[in-house]
PDB file of C-alpha atoms in Angstrom:
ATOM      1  CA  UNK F   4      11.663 -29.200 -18.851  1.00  0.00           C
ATOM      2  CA  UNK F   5      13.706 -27.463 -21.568  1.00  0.00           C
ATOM      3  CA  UNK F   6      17.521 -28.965 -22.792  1.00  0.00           C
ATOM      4  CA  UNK F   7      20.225 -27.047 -22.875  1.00  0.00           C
ATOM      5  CA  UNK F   8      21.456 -25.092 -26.234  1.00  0.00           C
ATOM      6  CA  UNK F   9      24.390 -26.135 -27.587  1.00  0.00           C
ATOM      7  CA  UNK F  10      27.981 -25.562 -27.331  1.00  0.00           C
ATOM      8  CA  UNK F  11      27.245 -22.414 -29.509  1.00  0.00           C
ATOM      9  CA  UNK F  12      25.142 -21.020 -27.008  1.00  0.00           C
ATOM     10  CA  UNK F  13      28.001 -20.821 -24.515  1.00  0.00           C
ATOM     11  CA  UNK F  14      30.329 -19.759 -27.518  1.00  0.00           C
ATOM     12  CA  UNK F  15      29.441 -16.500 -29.611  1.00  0.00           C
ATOM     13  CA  UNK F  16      29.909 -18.747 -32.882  1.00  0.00           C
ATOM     14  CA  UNK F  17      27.673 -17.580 -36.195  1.00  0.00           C
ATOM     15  CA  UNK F  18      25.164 -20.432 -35.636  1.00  0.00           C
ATOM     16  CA  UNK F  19      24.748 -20.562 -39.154  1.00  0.00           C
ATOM     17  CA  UNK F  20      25.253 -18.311 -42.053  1.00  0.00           C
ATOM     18  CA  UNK F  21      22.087 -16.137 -41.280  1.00  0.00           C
ATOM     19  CA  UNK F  22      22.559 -15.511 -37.092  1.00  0.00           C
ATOM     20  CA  UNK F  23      25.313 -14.115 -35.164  1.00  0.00           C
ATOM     21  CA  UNK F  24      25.849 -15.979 -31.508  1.00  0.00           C
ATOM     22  CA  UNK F  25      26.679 -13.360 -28.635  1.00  0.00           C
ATOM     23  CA  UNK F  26      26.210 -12.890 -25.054  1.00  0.00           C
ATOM     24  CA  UNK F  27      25.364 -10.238 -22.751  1.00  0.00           C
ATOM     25  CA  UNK F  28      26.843 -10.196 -19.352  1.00  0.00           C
ATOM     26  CA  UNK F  29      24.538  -7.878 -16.423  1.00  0.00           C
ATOM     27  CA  UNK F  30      23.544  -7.219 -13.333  1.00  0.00           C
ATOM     28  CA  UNK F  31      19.893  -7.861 -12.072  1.00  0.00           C
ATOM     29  CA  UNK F  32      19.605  -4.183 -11.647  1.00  0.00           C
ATOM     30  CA  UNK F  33      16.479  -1.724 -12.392  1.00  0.00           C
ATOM     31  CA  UNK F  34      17.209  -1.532 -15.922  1.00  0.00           C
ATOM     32  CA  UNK F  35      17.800  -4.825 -16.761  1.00  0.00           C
ATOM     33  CA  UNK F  36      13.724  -5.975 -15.687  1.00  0.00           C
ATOM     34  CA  UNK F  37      12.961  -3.138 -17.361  1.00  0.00           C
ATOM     35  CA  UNK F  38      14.674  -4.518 -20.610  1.00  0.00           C
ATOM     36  CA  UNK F  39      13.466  -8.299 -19.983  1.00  0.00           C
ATOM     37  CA  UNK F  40       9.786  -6.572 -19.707  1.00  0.00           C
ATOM     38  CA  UNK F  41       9.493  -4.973 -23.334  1.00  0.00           C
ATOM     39  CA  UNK F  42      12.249  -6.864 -24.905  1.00  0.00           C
ATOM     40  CA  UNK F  43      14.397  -3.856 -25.276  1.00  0.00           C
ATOM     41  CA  UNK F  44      18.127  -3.023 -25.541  1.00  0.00           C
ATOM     42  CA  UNK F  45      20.212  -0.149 -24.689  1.00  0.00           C
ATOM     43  CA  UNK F  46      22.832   1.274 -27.697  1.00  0.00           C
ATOM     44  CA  UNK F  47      24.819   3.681 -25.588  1.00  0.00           C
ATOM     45  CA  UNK F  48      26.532   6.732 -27.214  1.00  0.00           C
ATOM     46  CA  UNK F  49      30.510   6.922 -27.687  1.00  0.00           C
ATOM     47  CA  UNK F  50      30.676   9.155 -24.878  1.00  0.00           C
ATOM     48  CA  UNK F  51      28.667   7.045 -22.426  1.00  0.00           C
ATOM     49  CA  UNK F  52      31.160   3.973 -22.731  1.00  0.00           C
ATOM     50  CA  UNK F  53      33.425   3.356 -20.361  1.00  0.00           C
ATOM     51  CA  UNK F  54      36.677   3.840 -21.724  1.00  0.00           C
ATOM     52  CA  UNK F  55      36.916   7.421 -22.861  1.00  0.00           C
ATOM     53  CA  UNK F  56      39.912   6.131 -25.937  1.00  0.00           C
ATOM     54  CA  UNK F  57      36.814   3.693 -26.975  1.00  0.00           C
ATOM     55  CA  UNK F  58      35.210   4.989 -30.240  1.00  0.00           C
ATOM     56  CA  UNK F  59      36.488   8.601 -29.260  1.00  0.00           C
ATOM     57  CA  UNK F  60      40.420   8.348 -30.492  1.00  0.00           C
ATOM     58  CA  UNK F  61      41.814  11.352 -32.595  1.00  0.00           C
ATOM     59  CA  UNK F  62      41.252   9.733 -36.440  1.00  0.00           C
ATOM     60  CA  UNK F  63      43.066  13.096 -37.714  1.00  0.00           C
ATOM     61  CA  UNK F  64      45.914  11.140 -35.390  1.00  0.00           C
ATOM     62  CA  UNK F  65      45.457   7.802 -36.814  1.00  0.00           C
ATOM     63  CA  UNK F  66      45.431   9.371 -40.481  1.00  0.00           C
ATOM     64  CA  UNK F  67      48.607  10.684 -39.809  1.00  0.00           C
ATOM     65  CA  UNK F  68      50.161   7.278 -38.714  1.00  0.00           C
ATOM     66  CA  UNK F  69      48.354   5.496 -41.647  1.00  0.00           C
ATOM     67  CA  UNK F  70      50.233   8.223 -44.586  1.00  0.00           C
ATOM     68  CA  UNK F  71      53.476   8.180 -42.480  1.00  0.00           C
ATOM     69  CA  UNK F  72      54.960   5.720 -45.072  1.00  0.00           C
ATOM     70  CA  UNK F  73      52.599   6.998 -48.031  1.00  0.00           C
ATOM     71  CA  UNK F  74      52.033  10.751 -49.898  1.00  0.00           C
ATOM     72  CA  UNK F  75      52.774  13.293 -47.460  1.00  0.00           C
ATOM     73  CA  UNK F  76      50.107  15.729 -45.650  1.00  0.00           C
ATOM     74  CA  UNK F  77      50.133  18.674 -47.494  1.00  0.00           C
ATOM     75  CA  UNK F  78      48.350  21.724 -46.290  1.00  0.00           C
ATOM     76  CA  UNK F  79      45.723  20.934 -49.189  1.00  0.00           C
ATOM     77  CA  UNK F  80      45.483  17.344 -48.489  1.00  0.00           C
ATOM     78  CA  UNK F  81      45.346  17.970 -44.969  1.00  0.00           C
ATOM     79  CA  UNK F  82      42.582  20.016 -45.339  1.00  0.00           C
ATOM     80  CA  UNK F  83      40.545  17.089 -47.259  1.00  0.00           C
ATOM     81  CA  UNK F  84      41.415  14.650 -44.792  1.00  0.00           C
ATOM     82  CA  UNK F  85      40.506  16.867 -42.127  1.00  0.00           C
ATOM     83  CA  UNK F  86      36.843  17.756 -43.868  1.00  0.00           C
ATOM     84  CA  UNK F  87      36.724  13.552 -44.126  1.00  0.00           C
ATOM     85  CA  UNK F  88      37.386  13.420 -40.710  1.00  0.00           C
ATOM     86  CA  UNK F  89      34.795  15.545 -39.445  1.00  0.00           C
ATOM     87  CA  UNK F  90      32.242  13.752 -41.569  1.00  0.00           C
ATOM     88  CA  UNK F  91      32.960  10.327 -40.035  1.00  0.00           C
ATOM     89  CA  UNK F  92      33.217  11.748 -36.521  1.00  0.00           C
ATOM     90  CA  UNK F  93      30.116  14.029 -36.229  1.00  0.00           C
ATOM     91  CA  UNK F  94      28.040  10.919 -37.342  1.00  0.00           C
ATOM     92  CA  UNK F  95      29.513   8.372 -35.180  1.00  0.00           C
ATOM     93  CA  UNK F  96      29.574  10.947 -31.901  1.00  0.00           C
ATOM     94  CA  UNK F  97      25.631  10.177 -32.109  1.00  0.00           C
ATOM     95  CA  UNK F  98      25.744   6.763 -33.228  1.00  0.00           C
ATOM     96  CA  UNK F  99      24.434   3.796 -30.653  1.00  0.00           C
ATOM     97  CA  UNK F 100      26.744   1.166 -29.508  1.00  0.00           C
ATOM     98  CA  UNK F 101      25.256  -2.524 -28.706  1.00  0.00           C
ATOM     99  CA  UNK F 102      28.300  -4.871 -27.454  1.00  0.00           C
ATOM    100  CA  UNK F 103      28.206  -8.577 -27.200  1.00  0.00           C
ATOM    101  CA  UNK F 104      30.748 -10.991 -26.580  1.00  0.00           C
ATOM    102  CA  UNK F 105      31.317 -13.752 -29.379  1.00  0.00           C
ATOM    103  CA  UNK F 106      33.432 -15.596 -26.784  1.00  0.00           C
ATOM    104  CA  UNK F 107      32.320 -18.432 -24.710  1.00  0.00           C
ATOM    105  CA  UNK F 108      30.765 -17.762 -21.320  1.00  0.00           C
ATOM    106  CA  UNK F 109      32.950 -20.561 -19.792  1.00  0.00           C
ATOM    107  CA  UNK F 110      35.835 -19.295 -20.779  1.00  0.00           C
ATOM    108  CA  UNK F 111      39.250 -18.145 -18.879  1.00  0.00           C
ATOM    109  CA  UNK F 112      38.685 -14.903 -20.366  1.00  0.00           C
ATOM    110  CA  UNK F 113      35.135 -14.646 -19.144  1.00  0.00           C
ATOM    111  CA  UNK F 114      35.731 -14.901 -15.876  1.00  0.00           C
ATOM    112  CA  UNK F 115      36.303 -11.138 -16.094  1.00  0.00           C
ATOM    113  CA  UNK F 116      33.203 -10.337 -17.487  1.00  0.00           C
ATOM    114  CA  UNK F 117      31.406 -12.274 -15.172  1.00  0.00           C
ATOM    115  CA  UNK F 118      33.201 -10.096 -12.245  1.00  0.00           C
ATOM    116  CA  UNK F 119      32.923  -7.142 -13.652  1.00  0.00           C
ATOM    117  CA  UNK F 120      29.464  -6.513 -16.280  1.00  0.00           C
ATOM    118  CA  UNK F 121      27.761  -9.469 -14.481  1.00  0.00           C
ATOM    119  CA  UNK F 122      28.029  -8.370 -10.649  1.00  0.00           C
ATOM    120  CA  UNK F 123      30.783 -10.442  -9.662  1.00  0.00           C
ATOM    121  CA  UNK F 124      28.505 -13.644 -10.888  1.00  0.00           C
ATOM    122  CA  UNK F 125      25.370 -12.356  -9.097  1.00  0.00           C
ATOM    123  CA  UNK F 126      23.726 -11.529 -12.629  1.00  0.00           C
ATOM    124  CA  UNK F 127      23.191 -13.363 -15.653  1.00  0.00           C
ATOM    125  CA  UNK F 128      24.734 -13.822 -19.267  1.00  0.00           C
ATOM    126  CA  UNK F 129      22.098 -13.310 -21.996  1.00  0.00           C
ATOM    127  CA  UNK F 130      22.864 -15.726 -24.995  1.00  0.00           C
ATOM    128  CA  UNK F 131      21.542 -13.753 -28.203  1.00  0.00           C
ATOM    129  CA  UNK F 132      20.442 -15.099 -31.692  1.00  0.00           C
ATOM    130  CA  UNK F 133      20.084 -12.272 -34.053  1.00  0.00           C
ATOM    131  CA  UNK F 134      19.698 -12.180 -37.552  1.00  0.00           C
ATOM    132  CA  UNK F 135      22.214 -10.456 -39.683  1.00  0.00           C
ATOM    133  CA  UNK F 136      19.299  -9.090 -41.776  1.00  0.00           C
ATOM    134  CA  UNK F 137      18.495  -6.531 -38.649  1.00  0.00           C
ATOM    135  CA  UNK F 138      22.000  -5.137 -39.672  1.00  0.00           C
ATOM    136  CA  UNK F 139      19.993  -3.797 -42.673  1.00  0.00           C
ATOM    137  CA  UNK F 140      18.050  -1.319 -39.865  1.00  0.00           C
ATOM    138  CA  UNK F 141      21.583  -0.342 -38.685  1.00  0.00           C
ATOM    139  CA  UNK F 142      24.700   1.728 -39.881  1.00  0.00           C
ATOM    140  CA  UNK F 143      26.709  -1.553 -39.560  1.00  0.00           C
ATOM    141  CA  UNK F 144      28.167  -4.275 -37.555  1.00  0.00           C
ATOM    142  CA  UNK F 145      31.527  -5.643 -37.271  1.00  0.00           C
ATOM    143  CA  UNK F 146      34.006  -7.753 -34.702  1.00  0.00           C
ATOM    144  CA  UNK F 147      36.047  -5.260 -32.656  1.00  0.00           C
ATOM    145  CA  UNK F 148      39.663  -4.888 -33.675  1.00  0.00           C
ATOM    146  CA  UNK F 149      41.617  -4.623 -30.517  1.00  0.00           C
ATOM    147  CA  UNK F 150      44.816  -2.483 -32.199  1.00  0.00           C
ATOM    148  CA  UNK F 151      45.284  -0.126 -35.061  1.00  0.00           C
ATOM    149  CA  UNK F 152      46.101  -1.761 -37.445  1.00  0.00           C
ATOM    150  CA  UNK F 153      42.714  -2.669 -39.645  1.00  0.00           C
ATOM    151  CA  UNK F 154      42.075   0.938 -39.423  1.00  0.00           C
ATOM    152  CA  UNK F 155      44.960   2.650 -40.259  1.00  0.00           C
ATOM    153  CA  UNK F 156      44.513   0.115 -42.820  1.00  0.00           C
ATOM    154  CA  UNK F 157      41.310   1.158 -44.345  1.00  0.00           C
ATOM    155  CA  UNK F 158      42.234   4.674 -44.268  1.00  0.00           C
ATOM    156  CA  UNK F 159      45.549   3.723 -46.198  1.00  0.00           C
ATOM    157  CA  UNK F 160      43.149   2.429 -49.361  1.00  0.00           C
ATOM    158  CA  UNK F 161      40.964   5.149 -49.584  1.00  0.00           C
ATOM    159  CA  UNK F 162      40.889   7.391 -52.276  1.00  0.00           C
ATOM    160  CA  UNK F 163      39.785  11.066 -51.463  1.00  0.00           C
ATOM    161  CA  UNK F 164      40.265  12.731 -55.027  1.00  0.00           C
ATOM    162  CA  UNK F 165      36.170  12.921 -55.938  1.00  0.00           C
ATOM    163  CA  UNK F 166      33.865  13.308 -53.167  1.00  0.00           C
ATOM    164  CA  UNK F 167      33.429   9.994 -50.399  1.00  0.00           C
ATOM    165  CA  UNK F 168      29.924   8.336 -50.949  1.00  0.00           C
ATOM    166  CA  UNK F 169      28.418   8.201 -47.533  1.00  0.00           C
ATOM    167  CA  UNK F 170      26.879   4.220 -48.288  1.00  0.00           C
ATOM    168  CA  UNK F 171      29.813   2.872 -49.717  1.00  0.00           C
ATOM    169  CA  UNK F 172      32.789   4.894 -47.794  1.00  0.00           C
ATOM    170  CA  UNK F 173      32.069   7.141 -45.246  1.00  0.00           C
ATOM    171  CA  UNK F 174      29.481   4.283 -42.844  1.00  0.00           C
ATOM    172  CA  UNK F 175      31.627   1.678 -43.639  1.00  0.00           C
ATOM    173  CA  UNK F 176      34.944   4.327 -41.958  1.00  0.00           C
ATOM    174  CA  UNK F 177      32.590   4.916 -39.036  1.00  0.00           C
ATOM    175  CA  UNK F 178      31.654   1.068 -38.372  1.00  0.00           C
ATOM    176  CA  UNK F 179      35.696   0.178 -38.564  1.00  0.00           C
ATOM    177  CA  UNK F 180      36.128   3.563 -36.423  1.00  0.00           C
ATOM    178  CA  UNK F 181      33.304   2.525 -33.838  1.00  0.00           C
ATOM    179  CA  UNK F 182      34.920  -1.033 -33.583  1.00  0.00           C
ATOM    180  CA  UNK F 183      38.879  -0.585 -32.875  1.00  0.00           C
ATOM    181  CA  UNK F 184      39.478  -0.615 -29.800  1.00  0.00           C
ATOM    182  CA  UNK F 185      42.592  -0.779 -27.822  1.00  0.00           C
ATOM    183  CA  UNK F 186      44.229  -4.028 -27.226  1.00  0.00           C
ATOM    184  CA  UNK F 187      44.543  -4.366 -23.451  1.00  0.00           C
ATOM    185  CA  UNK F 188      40.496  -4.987 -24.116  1.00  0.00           C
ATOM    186  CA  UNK F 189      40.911  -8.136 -25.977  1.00  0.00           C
ATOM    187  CA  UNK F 190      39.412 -10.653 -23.644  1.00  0.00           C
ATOM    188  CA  UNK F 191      36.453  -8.840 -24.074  1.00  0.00           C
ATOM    189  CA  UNK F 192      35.727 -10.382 -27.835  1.00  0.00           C
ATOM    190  CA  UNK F 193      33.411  -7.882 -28.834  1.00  0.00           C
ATOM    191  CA  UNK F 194      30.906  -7.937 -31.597  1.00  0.00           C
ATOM    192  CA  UNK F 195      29.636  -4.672 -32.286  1.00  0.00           C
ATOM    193  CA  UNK F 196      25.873  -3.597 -33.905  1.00  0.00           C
ATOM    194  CA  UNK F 197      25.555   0.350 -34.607  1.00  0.00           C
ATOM    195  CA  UNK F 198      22.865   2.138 -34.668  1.00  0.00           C
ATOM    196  CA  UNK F 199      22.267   5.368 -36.296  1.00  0.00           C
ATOM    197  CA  UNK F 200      21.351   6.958 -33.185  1.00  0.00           C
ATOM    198  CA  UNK F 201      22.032   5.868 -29.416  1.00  0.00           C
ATOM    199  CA  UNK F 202      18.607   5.011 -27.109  1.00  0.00           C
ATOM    200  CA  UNK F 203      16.338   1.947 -27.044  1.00  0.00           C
ATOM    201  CA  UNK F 204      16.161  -0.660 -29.807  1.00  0.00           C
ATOM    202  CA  UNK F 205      13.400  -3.446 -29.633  1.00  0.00           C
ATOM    203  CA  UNK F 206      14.576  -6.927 -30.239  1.00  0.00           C
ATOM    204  CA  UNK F 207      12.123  -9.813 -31.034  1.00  0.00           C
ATOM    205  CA  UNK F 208      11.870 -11.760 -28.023  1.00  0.00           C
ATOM    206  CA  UNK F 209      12.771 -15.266 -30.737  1.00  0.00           C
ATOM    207  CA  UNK F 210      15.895 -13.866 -30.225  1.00  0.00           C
ATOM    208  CA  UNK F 211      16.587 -14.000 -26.828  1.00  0.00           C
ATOM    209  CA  UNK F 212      17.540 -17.668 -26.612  1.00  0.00           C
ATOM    210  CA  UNK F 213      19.276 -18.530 -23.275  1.00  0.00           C
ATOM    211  CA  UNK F 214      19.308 -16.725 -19.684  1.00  0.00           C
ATOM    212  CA  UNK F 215      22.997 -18.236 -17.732  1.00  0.00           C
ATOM    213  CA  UNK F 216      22.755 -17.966 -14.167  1.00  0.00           C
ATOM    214  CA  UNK F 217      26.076 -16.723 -12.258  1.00  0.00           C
ATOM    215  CA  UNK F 218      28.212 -19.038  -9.544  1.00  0.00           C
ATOM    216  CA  UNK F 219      26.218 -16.318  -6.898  1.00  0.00           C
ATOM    217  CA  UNK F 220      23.088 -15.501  -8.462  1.00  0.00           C
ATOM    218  CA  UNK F 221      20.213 -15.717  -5.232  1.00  0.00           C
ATOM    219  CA  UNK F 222      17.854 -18.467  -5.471  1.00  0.00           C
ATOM    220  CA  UNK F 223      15.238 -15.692  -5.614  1.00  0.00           C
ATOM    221  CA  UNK F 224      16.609 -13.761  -8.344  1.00  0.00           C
ATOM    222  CA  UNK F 225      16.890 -16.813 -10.526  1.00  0.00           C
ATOM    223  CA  UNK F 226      13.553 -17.570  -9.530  1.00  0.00           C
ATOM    224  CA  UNK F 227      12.086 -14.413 -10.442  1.00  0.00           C
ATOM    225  CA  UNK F 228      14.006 -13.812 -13.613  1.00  0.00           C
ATOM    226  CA  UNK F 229      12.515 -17.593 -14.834  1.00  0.00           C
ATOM    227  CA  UNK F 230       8.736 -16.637 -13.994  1.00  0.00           C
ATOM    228  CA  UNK F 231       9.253 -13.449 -15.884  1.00  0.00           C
ATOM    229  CA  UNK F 232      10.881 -14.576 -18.972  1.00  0.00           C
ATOM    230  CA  UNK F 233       7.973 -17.171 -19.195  1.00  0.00           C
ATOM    231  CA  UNK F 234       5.356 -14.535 -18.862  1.00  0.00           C
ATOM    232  CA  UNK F 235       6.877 -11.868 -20.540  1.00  0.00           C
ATOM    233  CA  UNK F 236       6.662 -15.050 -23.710  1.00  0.00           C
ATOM    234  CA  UNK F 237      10.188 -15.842 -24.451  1.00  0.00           C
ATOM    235  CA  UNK F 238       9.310 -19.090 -25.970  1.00  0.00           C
ATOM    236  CA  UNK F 239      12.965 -19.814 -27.108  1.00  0.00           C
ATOM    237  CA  UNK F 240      14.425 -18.816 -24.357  1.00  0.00           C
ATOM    238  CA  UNK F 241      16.267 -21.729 -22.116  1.00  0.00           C
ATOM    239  CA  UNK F 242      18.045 -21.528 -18.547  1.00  0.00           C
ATOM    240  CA  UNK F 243      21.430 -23.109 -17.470  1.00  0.00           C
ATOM    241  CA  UNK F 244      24.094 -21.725 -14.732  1.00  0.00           C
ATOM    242  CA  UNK F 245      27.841 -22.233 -14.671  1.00  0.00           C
ATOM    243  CA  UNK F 246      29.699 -23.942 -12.217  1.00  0.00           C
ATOM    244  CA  UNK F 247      33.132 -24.771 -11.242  1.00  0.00           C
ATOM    245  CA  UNK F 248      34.078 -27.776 -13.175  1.00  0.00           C
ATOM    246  CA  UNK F 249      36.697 -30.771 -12.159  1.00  0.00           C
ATOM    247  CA  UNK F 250      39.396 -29.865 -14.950  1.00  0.00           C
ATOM    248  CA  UNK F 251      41.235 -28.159 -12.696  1.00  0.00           C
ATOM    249  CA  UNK F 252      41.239 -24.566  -9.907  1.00  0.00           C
ATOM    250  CA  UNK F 253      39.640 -21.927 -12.248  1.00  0.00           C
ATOM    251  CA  UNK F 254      37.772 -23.626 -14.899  1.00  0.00           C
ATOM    252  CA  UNK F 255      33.986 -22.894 -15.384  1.00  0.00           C
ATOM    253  CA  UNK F 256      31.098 -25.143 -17.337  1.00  0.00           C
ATOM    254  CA  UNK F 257      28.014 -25.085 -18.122  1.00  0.00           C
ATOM    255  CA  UNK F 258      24.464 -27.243 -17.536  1.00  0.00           C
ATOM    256  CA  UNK F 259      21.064 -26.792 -18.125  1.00  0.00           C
ATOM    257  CA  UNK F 260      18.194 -25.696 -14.841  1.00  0.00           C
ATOM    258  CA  UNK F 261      15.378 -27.285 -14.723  1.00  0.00           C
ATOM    259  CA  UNK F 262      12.268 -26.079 -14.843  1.00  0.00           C
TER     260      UNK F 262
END
């Protein structure tokens, strides 16, 4: 028999000051054995996502709006901010996207996720303990920003009189571009990891460290999905469901399965 994690495993908390907490919410379809089997994960492209304003929005646009109060666009500066536009978009158009939410799986909020990435609470939420050191592998990672306004606000301080380091100005412009979002998203409370192209991306299998079952997931699917995370050898990996609690109509918990 295995306990529980923590409240932090229901919560997409920093665990300590070398992990980040997040969960994945999915459906018990094809793709997601074929993940559980190799310990894989899937970093979509920009276009791929399903909001076509997500990581796609017009930065020449959102340059515009951040100078409105500054130096105006000349047709000289406009043509270096377009030129510094192109070389944050062409990167991040083949960049890889991996999403997790740093909320808590029992939250209000949640409940959407659960509907809608989750199968309407006949899949799972995958709790996640990865090390920010694999950010090191990656172009960056970052919270999402649901608004403008940290971008416009990093394109407000930026200084395009010598030519932008790629390092230490451009990636960092395509993690905050790949991570604002708009705000009617917010209950999502993404976390974002980017990769430098989209595709497959092994995790260690330490990592995955908790499998949530849904209100509806079958007793055969949870069944199934325990006997293969044990012999796929997901030592750390522990199993709870929600359920609806007694604080009141809507309210969700957690507790652990036994095994």
């Amino acid at each position: 028999m295995t306990k529980p994690l923590d409240n932090d495993a229901a919560k997409g908390t920093r665990s300590d000051e070398t992990h980040f907490t997040g969960h994945k919410f999915r459906g018990l379809n094809d793709f997601f054995w074929q993940n559980l089997e190799a310990s894989t994960v899937y970093f979509p492209a920009p276009h791929q996502l399903n909001d076509p304003y997500d990581c796609q929005i017009d930065l020449m646009k959102a340059i515009r709006l951040a100078k409105v109060e500054g130096e105006p666009l000349s047709d000289a500066l406009q043509e270096r901010w377009q030129i510094f536009a192109t070389s944050v978009t062409a990167p991040a158009a083949t960049c890889g996207i991996f999403s997790l939410c740093a909320g808590d799986i029992r939250g209000m909020d949640e409940r959407l996720l659960w509907a809608h990435y989750a199968d309407n609470h006949r899949g799972v939420a995958i709790t996640y303990e990865i090390p920010y050191k694999f950010v090191d592998t990656m172009i960056g990672f970052a919270p999402v920003t649901y608004g403008e306004g940290k971008l416009l606000a990093a394109l407000r301080a930026l200084d395009l009189s010598g030519r932008p380091d790629f390092k230490t100005v451009i990636e960092p412009v395509i993690t905050n571009f790949l991570t604002t979002k708009a705000k009617q998203w917010g209950h999502e409370k993404e976390a974002r990891f980017i990769s430098f192209t989209p595709g497959l991306v092994r995790f260690e299998r330490d990592w995955l460290r908790q499998i949530c079952f849904g209100l509806n997931t079958p007793p055969a699917d949870r069944a199934a999905v325990i006997e293969a995370t044990k012999r796929f050898g997901y030592r750390n990996c522990r199993f709870a469901e929600v359920f609806n609690a007694d604080g009141g109509l809507y309210e969700l918990d957690t507790r652990e399965v036994h095994i």
